[in-house]
């Protein structure tokens, strides 16, 4: 909100200059974002928190400053001289919805001459961001700025039946508001109506029909209270936020309506209008001001600093509370009506802290009386994965949790109120990673290996943690003087995942070909945990994408380190080469050999895989290097030969062994 | 045949040895002198029976001595040549050629900052909590003392999936879940992704990262909040950093505070980052509102607590002088690879 320094100075008789005043406001919780010079004045742009609607006004801020500096708030005259007819003879006010309009004050002015505002008024509303329109509108805006209470002026002669009825809109009713928009009203909207139709959106904006115009001679002045919730809902639904609705929706001083009306009348009277006798004040029972009991010990306990009862009482008194001290232990404070935010002891403690000064509260460390807990396992797993992958040369990316969906968004959860083409929650990390890849490729960088750790939201399932890997570059980042740059390779991605799974001690990891594709499904402990897929980015750039469901993986990891004694007996190696059908998977060979070799077969390593013209059609050649070792003794050459013969025999059941 | 012939042979050998430049020449030389059948020394041995008996013994001895010297000389020469060859290879090494480096990987700068913040709080005895990113109205708003139609919801416009489910706008719901699950005292931090329906610009993205902290127990006060944040600021930004607390409003805390640190870039003298104020706003904090305790079944007469929250993205921006927060989610390798960890 914008407010003039000179205005505040006049109202609060400030002893300080603009910059110092801005600091004081900030220290009280009314953050001054900028101070800009305007002629001889300075305009503060403030960030008023939503709990302090009373400070959306010159008097509200001046009241805070007067309390801060211990000066007196200058009151403004609001005592119009009434003449002529009584208001009851000129208009009537009926409130059909007292729950949504607890108070409605009306005044009538006659002999109105619509014209330009005096210079002081014009410049004041102008400095606060309002366009000067005419004397009446300017005065109502001025009073809203001054007192924080929105007031609306109707052309009395354009109100059907010269009356006001506060009611909910009827289905199908329309209103053309002052912003020249024809609005269809729904029955939840509270309107100000005349005898037959709505003339204003209560607390939000007036209608064109009853607008003050050059020919207006009689005015009905509305100064009311509206239910904050209803104003807020209506203004949201209508997509119409105004200075008035911004104030009503946060709550207004219940005692303000007659005062604000009188202040407007007073100013308009100075401009030649006649104020009719009396005013209408339709109100339902309003709550009496809150009275709060506060224990001084609670102030000390919550703030951690000793502030005596007298001091607490002094602060509250400065802020307009009516305080009664009960010895040194407690006090009772009656809340001023403009403080709609204060209703409980802790609210009072905040006021005391604010005036004591947050920076005068000492610093101390809390007692360590709670036992710290270890990092939860799933977070520890993520940290381990992050470290491993970064060490393995992958770079972490973070992509949006919502994505642009594919043509068929089945399996994805849509956002109800997206703000861009990212309309669906991601069900996989793939889309975001592809997007990151595309961005880099479009910027001339094709060689990268990325990973992301984040949540995914598949439709109909629980949100879960996932790991995504996208490999576009080969093993070496760039061509070197020893070797050219590599292409991305399935077996490297698989190698990264195998190594990762081994590090986190995943159980029984297996890769299975996805039928008819070059993709692989990954399982651990017998359950599906992820996949690897080849893909082409932008139609040209080969890459591999993998995704692991970390929640599923976390359930299938074992104890991290299970010590096994180091084998001290020597190992022997034997190789076996053989031809098998192309359709024979390596895994089946390994299984056959492992079963045959038993405990003394230490490891199986594929050291050569050959395909080519020299082989019979449909065949491939493999060479395995087998390591034989016993944990309990040295194997003799004859024993090794016998073991190896068994393994070779097993191989022979799958293909032809080359001797 | 006499001793002078042997001396002449030795002189000839010495000359030929010097002429040998490689292994092959040495092997040939070896054969020429030492081969049993064709070697020069073998020849002498074969002719020995015809030598005058008075000098036969001396000639035989000299011939054997020559054989040993030839053997030794050839071996020595062989070793010299090998060493020279080795040296020739060594002389080819250019240590200024580029090394063959392992591929480099980088932790995202936001993750780096998150780790740093978490590490500091873990050192202070905090436990780390996390929770779902998609949570209910109740946990995101109601339990955080932000009822429907509360003006504070304006600052947290949210993405909804159903009437009740939304992408959390802060990590406060994690604190609520933690309080429901655990009894006081507790001391936790909750880092994570949060979402707000803000238009994207240099300082706003609809997704960002937060860390919130919560301490609840007997006698926890605003002074403890101040001490905790001061300790954090010193560890995170340096021991000279000063703290400034200003009253502010968050529905879930009271008294509430906005916390500034003295600008660590200009040491408070004013710069572009602190907008010449000398202060940088880094977090919001306050004493837990008693209404939250009521919700989770803590006795508001028994315990008090403080809470604080900060944007990880914002701190990362400040730490590295990054000007546009959108860069974090663009994932340009040229950006990411600057943040060596
Ligand atoms: Zn600075």
JSON list of C-alpha atoms in Angstrom, two decimals, chain A residues 418-605:
[
{"chain": "A", "resi": 418, "resn": "UNK", "atom": "CA", "xyz": [-2.88, -25.62, -14.21]},
{"chain": "A", "resi": 419, "resn": "UNK", "atom": "CA", "xyz": [-1.33, -22.31, -15.24]},
{"chain": "A", "resi": 420, "resn": "UNK", "atom": "CA", "xyz": [0.63, -23.46, -18.26]},
{"chain": "A", "resi": 421, "resn": "UNK", "atom": "CA", "xyz": [0.81, -26.31, -20.74]},
{"chain": "A", "resi": 422, "resn": "UNK", "atom": "CA", "xyz": [2.15, -28.39, -17.85]},
{"chain": "A", "resi": 423, "resn": "UNK", "atom": "CA", "xyz": [-1.25, -29.72, -17.02]},
{"chain": "A", "resi": 424, "resn": "UNK", "atom": "CA", "xyz": [-0.54, -33.16, -15.52]},
{"chain": "A", "resi": 425, "resn": "UNK", "atom": "CA", "xyz": [1.44, -34.53, -12.60]},
{"chain": "A", "resi": 426, "resn": "UNK", "atom": "CA", "xyz": [4.31, -36.65, -13.82]},
{"chain": "A", "resi": 427, "resn": "UNK", "atom": "CA", "xyz": [3.72, -40.37, -13.61]},
{"chain": "A", "resi": 428, "resn": "UNK", "atom": "CA", "xyz": [7.34, -41.04, -14.53]},
{"chain": "A", "resi": 429, "resn": "UNK", "atom": "CA", "xyz": [10.53, -39.01, -14.53]},
{"chain": "A", "resi": 430, "resn": "UNK", "atom": "CA", "xyz": [10.98, -39.71, -18.24]},
{"chain": "A", "resi": 431, "resn": "UNK", "atom": "CA", "xyz": [9.20, -36.67, -19.65]},
{"chain": "A", "resi": 432, "resn": "UNK", "atom": "CA", "xyz": [11.12, -34.18, -17.53]},
{"chain": "A", "resi": 433, "resn": "UNK", "atom": "CA", "xyz": [14.44, -35.83, -18.32]},
{"chain": "A", "resi": 434, "resn": "UNK", "atom": "CA", "xyz": [13.71, -35.84, -22.02]},
{"chain": "A", "resi": 435, "resn": "UNK", "atom": "CA", "xyz": [12.91, -32.16, -21.75]},
{"chain": "A", "resi": 436, "resn": "UNK", "atom": "CA", "xyz": [16.22, -31.49, -20.02]},
{"chain": "A", "resi": 437, "resn": "UNK", "atom": "CA", "xyz": [17.98, -33.53, -22.70]},
{"chain": "A", "resi": 438, "resn": "UNK", "atom": "CA", "xyz": [16.27, -31.66, -25.50]},
{"chain": "A", "resi": 439, "resn": "UNK", "atom": "CA", "xyz": [17.17, -28.33, -23.97]},
{"chain": "A", "resi": 440, "resn": "UNK", "atom": "CA", "xyz": [20.84, -29.29, -23.92]},
{"chain": "A", "resi": 441, "resn": "UNK", "atom": "CA", "xyz": [20.82, -30.72, -27.43]},
{"chain": "A", "resi": 442, "resn": "UNK", "atom": "CA", "xyz": [19.11, -27.60, -28.74]},
{"chain": "A", "resi": 443, "resn": "UNK", "atom": "CA", "xyz": [21.90, -25.63, -27.14]},
{"chain": "A", "resi": 444, "resn": "UNK", "atom": "CA", "xyz": [24.59, -27.61, -28.87]},
{"chain": "A", "resi": 445, "resn": "UNK", "atom": "CA", "xyz": [25.48, -29.88, -25.98]},
{"chain": "A", "resi": 446, "resn": "UNK", "atom": "CA", "xyz": [24.87, -33.52, -26.89]},
{"chain": "A", "resi": 447, "resn": "UNK", "atom": "CA", "xyz": [27.15, -35.28, -24.50]},
{"chain": "A", "resi": 448, "resn": "UNK", "atom": "CA", "xyz": [25.61, -35.62, -21.04]},
{"chain": "A", "resi": 449, "resn": "UNK", "atom": "CA", "xyz": [24.56, -38.16, -18.48]},
{"chain": "A", "resi": 450, "resn": "UNK", "atom": "CA", "xyz": [21.77, -37.02, -16.19]},
{"chain": "A", "resi": 451, "resn": "UNK", "atom": "CA", "xyz": [19.87, -38.37, -13.26]},
{"chain": "A", "resi": 452, "resn": "UNK", "atom": "CA", "xyz": [16.99, -37.12, -11.16]},
{"chain": "A", "resi": 453, "resn": "UNK", "atom": "CA", "xyz": [15.65, -38.15, -7.77]},
{"chain": "A", "resi": 454, "resn": "UNK", "atom": "CA", "xyz": [12.03, -37.15, -7.26]},
{"chain": "A", "resi": 455, "resn": "UNK", "atom": "CA", "xyz": [8.47, -38.14, -6.63]},
{"chain": "A", "resi": 456, "resn": "UNK", "atom": "CA", "xyz": [6.12, -39.47, -9.30]},
{"chain": "A", "resi": 457, "resn": "UNK", "atom": "CA", "xyz": [2.33, -39.59, -9.18]},
{"chain": "A", "resi": 458, "resn": "UNK", "atom": "CA", "xyz": [0.89, -42.46, -11.22]},
{"chain": "A", "resi": 459, "resn": "UNK", "atom": "CA", "xyz": [-2.92, -42.33, -11.35]},
{"chain": "A", "resi": 460, "resn": "UNK", "atom": "CA", "xyz": [-4.63, -44.60, -8.87]},
{"chain": "A", "resi": 461, "resn": "UNK", "atom": "CA", "xyz": [-1.42, -45.36, -7.00]},
{"chain": "A", "resi": 462, "resn": "UNK", "atom": "CA", "xyz": [0.45, -43.87, -4.12]},
{"chain": "A", "resi": 463, "resn": "UNK", "atom": "CA", "xyz": [2.95, -41.13, -4.81]},
{"chain": "A", "resi": 464, "resn": "UNK", "atom": "CA", "xyz": [6.37, -42.74, -4.83]},
{"chain": "A", "resi": 465, "resn": "UNK", "atom": "CA", "xyz": [10.05, -41.88, -5.00]},
{"chain": "A", "resi": 466, "resn": "UNK", "atom": "CA", "xyz": [11.84, -42.58, -8.24]},
{"chain": "A", "resi": 467, "resn": "UNK", "atom": "CA", "xyz": [15.29, -42.42, -9.82]},
{"chain": "A", "resi": 468, "resn": "UNK", "atom": "CA", "xyz": [15.62, -41.49, -13.47]},
{"chain": "A", "resi": 469, "resn": "UNK", "atom": "CA", "xyz": [18.78, -41.87, -15.55]},
{"chain": "A", "resi": 470, "resn": "UNK", "atom": "CA", "xyz": [19.30, -40.49, -19.03]},
{"chain": "A", "resi": 471, "resn": "UNK", "atom": "CA", "xyz": [22.53, -41.27, -20.82]},
{"chain": "A", "resi": 472, "resn": "UNK", "atom": "CA", "xyz": [23.30, -39.49, -24.04]},
{"chain": "A", "resi": 473, "resn": "UNK", "atom": "CA", "xyz": [27.10, -39.45, -23.98]},
{"chain": "A", "resi": 474, "resn": "UNK", "atom": "CA", "xyz": [29.44, -42.43, -24.01]},
{"chain": "A", "resi": 475, "resn": "UNK", "atom": "CA", "xyz": [31.95, -43.55, -21.39]},
{"chain": "A", "resi": 476, "resn": "UNK", "atom": "CA", "xyz": [34.36, -40.74, -22.18]},
{"chain": "A", "resi": 477, "resn": "UNK", "atom": "CA", "xyz": [32.92, -37.29, -22.10]},
{"chain": "A", "resi": 478, "resn": "UNK", "atom": "CA", "xyz": [34.83, -35.95, -25.07]},
{"chain": "A", "resi": 479, "resn": "UNK", "atom": "CA", "xyz": [37.16, -37.38, -27.71]},
{"chain": "A", "resi": 480, "resn": "UNK", "atom": "CA", "xyz": [40.66, -37.60, -26.31]},
{"chain": "A", "resi": 481, "resn": "UNK", "atom": "CA", "xyz": [44.07, -37.91, -28.02]},
{"chain": "A", "resi": 482, "resn": "UNK", "atom": "CA", "xyz": [43.88, -41.60, -27.20]},
{"chain": "A", "resi": 483, "resn": "UNK", "atom": "CA", "xyz": [40.34, -42.44, -28.20]},
{"chain": "A", "resi": 484, "resn": "UNK", "atom": "CA", "xyz": [37.38, -40.96, -30.00]},
{"chain": "A", "resi": 485, "resn": "UNK", "atom": "CA", "xyz": [34.20, -40.12, -28.02]},
{"chain": "A", "resi": 486, "resn": "UNK", "atom": "CA", "xyz": [31.95, -43.10, -27.34]},
{"chain": "A", "resi": 487, "resn": "UNK", "atom": "CA", "xyz": [28.36, -43.56, -28.31]},
{"chain": "A", "resi": 488, "resn": "UNK", "atom": "CA", "xyz": [25.86, -44.21, -25.55]},
{"chain": "A", "resi": 489, "resn": "UNK", "atom": "CA", "xyz": [25.54, -47.91, -24.95]},
{"chain": "A", "resi": 490, "resn": "UNK", "atom": "CA", "xyz": [22.89, -50.07, -23.33]},
{"chain": "A", "resi": 491, "resn": "UNK", "atom": "CA", "xyz": [25.45, -52.14, -21.46]},
{"chain": "A", "resi": 492, "resn": "UNK", "atom": "CA", "xyz": [26.99, -49.09, -19.88]},
{"chain": "A", "resi": 493, "resn": "UNK", "atom": "CA", "xyz": [23.64, -47.96, -18.53]},
{"chain": "A", "resi": 494, "resn": "UNK", "atom": "CA", "xyz": [23.03, -51.48, -17.34]},
{"chain": "A", "resi": 495, "resn": "UNK", "atom": "CA", "xyz": [26.50, -51.46, -15.79]},
{"chain": "A", "resi": 496, "resn": "UNK", "atom": "CA", "xyz": [25.72, -48.28, -13.87]},
{"chain": "A", "resi": 497, "resn": "UNK", "atom": "CA", "xyz": [22.53, -49.81, -12.54]},
{"chain": "A", "resi": 498, "resn": "UNK", "atom": "CA", "xyz": [24.20, -53.13, -11.71]},
{"chain": "A", "resi": 499, "resn": "UNK", "atom": "CA", "xyz": [26.94, -51.35, -9.82]},
{"chain": "A", "resi": 500, "resn": "UNK", "atom": "CA", "xyz": [24.42, -49.10, -8.05]},
{"chain": "A", "resi": 501, "resn": "UNK", "atom": "CA", "xyz": [22.26, -52.05, -7.04]},
{"chain": "A", "resi": 502, "resn": "UNK", "atom": "CA", "xyz": [25.26, -53.89, -5.72]},
{"chain": "A", "resi": 503, "resn": "UNK", "atom": "CA", "xyz": [26.26, -50.88, -3.64]},
{"chain": "A", "resi": 504, "resn": "UNK", "atom": "CA", "xyz": [22.84, -50.58, -2.06]},
{"chain": "A", "resi": 505, "resn": "UNK", "atom": "CA", "xyz": [22.74, -54.38, -1.61]},
{"chain": "A", "resi": 506, "resn": "UNK", "atom": "CA", "xyz": [19.65, -54.98, -3.74]},
{"chain": "A", "resi": 507, "resn": "UNK", "atom": "CA", "xyz": [18.54, -58.62, -3.65]},
{"chain": "A", "resi": 508, "resn": "UNK", "atom": "CA", "xyz": [18.42, -60.98, -6.67]},
{"chain": "A", "resi": 509, "resn": "UNK", "atom": "CA", "xyz": [18.68, -58.44, -9.42]},
{"chain": "A", "resi": 510, "resn": "UNK", "atom": "CA", "xyz": [17.60, -59.61, -12.87]},
{"chain": "A", "resi": 511, "resn": "UNK", "atom": "CA", "xyz": [17.20, -58.01, -16.28]},
{"chain": "A", "resi": 512, "resn": "UNK", "atom": "CA", "xyz": [14.61, -59.36, -18.69]},
{"chain": "A", "resi": 513, "resn": "UNK", "atom": "CA", "xyz": [14.14, -58.31, -22.28]},
{"chain": "A", "resi": 514, "resn": "UNK", "atom": "CA", "xyz": [10.89, -56.51, -22.96]},
{"chain": "A", "resi": 515, "resn": "UNK", "atom": "CA", "xyz": [9.41, -58.67, -25.73]},
{"chain": "A", "resi": 516, "resn": "UNK", "atom": "CA", "xyz": [10.15, -57.51, -29.23]},
{"chain": "A", "resi": 517, "resn": "UNK", "atom": "CA", "xyz": [12.14, -54.47, -28.10]},
{"chain": "A", "resi": 518, "resn": "UNK", "atom": "CA", "xyz": [15.65, -53.50, -27.11]},
{"chain": "A", "resi": 519, "resn": "UNK", "atom": "CA", "xyz": [14.37, -52.46, -23.69]},
{"chain": "A", "resi": 520, "resn": "UNK", "atom": "CA", "xyz": [14.91, -54.28, -20.43]},
{"chain": "A", "resi": 521, "resn": "UNK", "atom": "CA", "xyz": [12.72, -54.78, -17.38]},
{"chain": "A", "resi": 522, "resn": "UNK", "atom": "CA", "xyz": [14.62, -54.79, -14.10]},
{"chain": "A", "resi": 523, "resn": "UNK", "atom": "CA", "xyz": [13.56, -56.78, -11.08]},
{"chain": "A", "resi": 524, "resn": "UNK", "atom": "CA", "xyz": [14.94, -57.13, -7.59]},
{"chain": "A", "resi": 525, "resn": "UNK", "atom": "CA", "xyz": [13.86, -59.74, -5.10]},
{"chain": "A", "resi": 526, "resn": "UNK", "atom": "CA", "xyz": [11.46, -61.02, -7.73]},
{"chain": "A", "resi": 527, "resn": "UNK", "atom": "CA", "xyz": [9.53, -57.74, -8.01]},
{"chain": "A", "resi": 528, "resn": "UNK", "atom": "CA", "xyz": [9.60, -55.25, -10.86]},
{"chain": "A", "resi": 529, "resn": "UNK", "atom": "CA", "xyz": [11.63, -52.20, -9.84]},
{"chain": "A", "resi": 530, "resn": "UNK", "atom": "CA", "xyz": [12.35, -50.44, -13.12]},
{"chain": "A", "resi": 531, "resn": "UNK", "atom": "CA", "xyz": [13.38, -50.49, -16.76]},
{"chain": "A", "resi": 532, "resn": "UNK", "atom": "CA", "xyz": [15.95, -49.36, -19.34]},
{"chain": "A", "resi": 533, "resn": "UNK", "atom": "CA", "xyz": [14.81, -48.13, -22.76]},
{"chain": "A", "resi": 534, "resn": "UNK", "atom": "CA", "xyz": [16.61, -46.89, -25.82]},
{"chain": "A", "resi": 535, "resn": "UNK", "atom": "CA", "xyz": [15.23, -43.68, -27.22]},
{"chain": "A", "resi": 536, "resn": "UNK", "atom": "CA", "xyz": [15.94, -41.04, -29.78]},
{"chain": "A", "resi": 537, "resn": "UNK", "atom": "CA", "xyz": [15.88, -37.41, -28.77]},
{"chain": "A", "resi": 538, "resn": "UNK", "atom": "CA", "xyz": [14.72, -34.94, -31.35]},
{"chain": "A", "resi": 539, "resn": "UNK", "atom": "CA", "xyz": [14.65, -37.75, -33.92]},
{"chain": "A", "resi": 540, "resn": "UNK", "atom": "CA", "xyz": [18.42, -37.86, -34.21]},
{"chain": "A", "resi": 541, "resn": "UNK", "atom": "CA", "xyz": [20.21, -38.33, -30.93]},
{"chain": "A", "resi": 542, "resn": "UNK", "atom": "CA", "xyz": [20.43, -41.86, -29.55]},
{"chain": "A", "resi": 543, "resn": "UNK", "atom": "CA", "xyz": [20.16, -42.14, -25.78]},
{"chain": "A", "resi": 544, "resn": "UNK", "atom": "CA", "xyz": [19.11, -44.52, -23.03]},
{"chain": "A", "resi": 545, "resn": "UNK", "atom": "CA", "xyz": [16.59, -43.82, -20.35]},
{"chain": "A", "resi": 546, "resn": "UNK", "atom": "CA", "xyz": [16.16, -45.80, -17.15]},
{"chain": "A", "resi": 547, "resn": "UNK", "atom": "CA", "xyz": [13.80, -45.45, -14.25]},
{"chain": "A", "resi": 548, "resn": "UNK", "atom": "CA", "xyz": [13.86, -47.14, -10.86]},
{"chain": "A", "resi": 549, "resn": "UNK", "atom": "CA", "xyz": [11.02, -47.13, -8.37]},
{"chain": "A", "resi": 550, "resn": "UNK", "atom": "CA", "xyz": [12.89, -46.39, -5.15]},
{"chain": "A", "resi": 551, "resn": "UNK", "atom": "CA", "xyz": [10.02, -47.32, -2.85]},
{"chain": "A", "resi": 552, "resn": "UNK", "atom": "CA", "xyz": [9.93, -50.78, -4.46]},
{"chain": "A", "resi": 553, "resn": "UNK", "atom": "CA", "xyz": [13.72, -51.06, -4.39]},
{"chain": "A", "resi": 554, "resn": "UNK", "atom": "CA", "xyz": [13.91, -49.98, -0.74]},
{"chain": "A", "resi": 555, "resn": "UNK", "atom": "CA", "xyz": [11.83, -53.01, 0.23]},
{"chain": "A", "resi": 556, "resn": "UNK", "atom": "CA", "xyz": [14.31, -55.29, -1.49]},
{"chain": "A", "resi": 557, "resn": "UNK", "atom": "CA", "xyz": [17.64, -54.29, -0.12]},
{"chain": "A", "resi": 558, "resn": "UNK", "atom": "CA", "xyz": [19.46, -56.43, 2.37]},
{"chain": "A", "resi": 559, "resn": "UNK", "atom": "CA", "xyz": [21.85, -55.74, 5.17]},
{"chain": "A", "resi": 560, "resn": "UNK", "atom": "CA", "xyz": [24.46, -53.51, 3.74]},
{"chain": "A", "resi": 561, "resn": "UNK", "atom": "CA", "xyz": [27.65, -55.37, 4.65]},
{"chain": "A", "resi": 562, "resn": "UNK", "atom": "CA", "xyz": [27.80, -59.04, 5.53]},
{"chain": "A", "resi": 563, "resn": "UNK", "atom": "CA", "xyz": [31.40, -59.95, 6.17]},
{"chain": "A", "resi": 564, "resn": "UNK", "atom": "CA", "xyz": [32.73, -63.11, 4.49]},
{"chain": "A", "resi": 565, "resn": "UNK", "atom": "CA", "xyz": [36.22, -64.40, 5.28]},
{"chain": "A", "resi": 566, "resn": "UNK", "atom": "CA", "xyz": [38.84, -63.64, 2.64]},
{"chain": "A", "resi": 567, "resn": "UNK", "atom": "CA", "xyz": [39.74, -66.89, 0.80]},
{"chain": "A", "resi": 568, "resn": "UNK", "atom": "CA", "xyz": [43.42, -67.63, 1.34]},
{"chain": "A", "resi": 569, "resn": "UNK", "atom": "CA", "xyz": [43.73, -70.61, -1.03]},
{"chain": "A", "resi": 570, "resn": "UNK", "atom": "CA", "xyz": [44.90, -70.08, -4.59]},
{"chain": "A", "resi": 571, "resn": "UNK", "atom": "CA", "xyz": [42.50, -69.85, -7.52]},
{"chain": "A", "resi": 572, "resn": "UNK", "atom": "CA", "xyz": [42.83, -71.49, -10.96]},
{"chain": "A", "resi": 573, "resn": "UNK", "atom": "CA", "xyz": [41.42, -70.23, -14.22]},
{"chain": "A", "resi": 574, "resn": "UNK", "atom": "CA", "xyz": [40.17, -72.16, -17.25]},
{"chain": "A", "resi": 575, "resn": "UNK", "atom": "CA", "xyz": [38.53, -70.80, -20.40]},
{"chain": "A", "resi": 576, "resn": "UNK", "atom": "CA", "xyz": [35.80, -72.39, -22.45]},
{"chain": "A", "resi": 577, "resn": "UNK", "atom": "CA", "xyz": [34.72, -71.22, -25.94]},
{"chain": "A", "resi": 578, "resn": "UNK", "atom": "CA", "xyz": [31.51, -72.35, -27.59]},
{"chain": "A", "resi": 579, "resn": "UNK", "atom": "CA", "xyz": [28.95, -71.58, -30.26]},
{"chain": "A", "resi": 580, "resn": "UNK", "atom": "CA", "xyz": [25.30, -71.11, -29.34]},
{"chain": "A", "resi": 581, "resn": "UNK", "atom": "CA", "xyz": [22.16, -70.03, -31.17]},
{"chain": "A", "resi": 582, "resn": "UNK", "atom": "CA", "xyz": [21.58, -66.28, -31.32]},
{"chain": "A", "resi": 583, "resn": "UNK", "atom": "CA", "xyz": [18.40, -66.84, -29.33]},
{"chain": "A", "resi": 584, "resn": "UNK", "atom": "CA", "xyz": [20.27, -68.35, -26.38]},
{"chain": "A", "resi": 585, "resn": "UNK", "atom": "CA", "xyz": [20.57, -65.73, -23.66]},
{"chain": "A", "resi": 586, "resn": "UNK", "atom": "CA", "xyz": [23.75, -65.31, -21.73]},
{"chain": "A", "resi": 587, "resn": "UNK", "atom": "CA", "xyz": [21.78, -65.63, -18.50]},
{"chain": "A", "resi": 588, "resn": "UNK", "atom": "CA", "xyz": [20.80, -69.21, -19.39]},
{"chain": "A", "resi": 589, "resn": "UNK", "atom": "CA", "xyz": [24.44, -70.10, -20.06]},
{"chain": "A", "resi": 590, "resn": "UNK", "atom": "CA", "xyz": [25.49, -68.64, -16.73]},
{"chain": "A", "resi": 591, "resn": "UNK", "atom": "CA", "xyz": [22.77, -70.52, -14.94]},
{"chain": "A", "resi": 592, "resn": "UNK", "atom": "CA", "xyz": [23.80, -73.84, -16.51]},
{"chain": "A", "resi": 593, "resn": "UNK", "atom": "CA", "xyz": [27.47, -73.31, -15.71]},
{"chain": "A", "resi": 594, "resn": "UNK", "atom": "CA", "xyz": [26.83, -72.09, -12.18]},
{"chain": "A", "resi": 595, "resn": "UNK", "atom": "CA", "xyz": [24.66, -75.10, -11.42]},
{"chain": "A", "resi": 596, "resn": "UNK", "atom": "CA", "xyz": [27.34, -77.45, -12.75]},
{"chain": "A", "resi": 597, "resn": "UNK", "atom": "CA", "xyz": [30.31, -75.74, -11.09]},
{"chain": "A", "resi": 598, "resn": "UNK", "atom": "CA", "xyz": [28.82, -75.64, -7.62]},
{"chain": "A", "resi": 599, "resn": "UNK", "atom": "CA", "xyz": [30.50, -74.01, -4.66]},
{"chain": "A", "resi": 600, "resn": "UNK", "atom": "CA", "xyz": [34.01, -74.22, -5.99]},
{"chain": "A", "resi": 601, "resn": "UNK", "atom": "CA", "xyz": [33.23, -72.24, -9.11]},
{"chain": "A", "resi": 602, "resn": "UNK", "atom": "CA", "xyz": [34.28, -68.82, -7.84]},
{"chain": "A", "resi": 603, "resn": "UNK", "atom": "CA", "xyz": [33.27, -66.58, -10.74]},
{"chain": "A", "resi": 604, "resn": "UNK", "atom": "CA", "xyz": [32.15, -66.60, -14.36]},
{"chain": "A", "resi": 605, "resn": "UNK", "atom": "CA", "xyz": [33.38, -63.85, -16.64]}
]
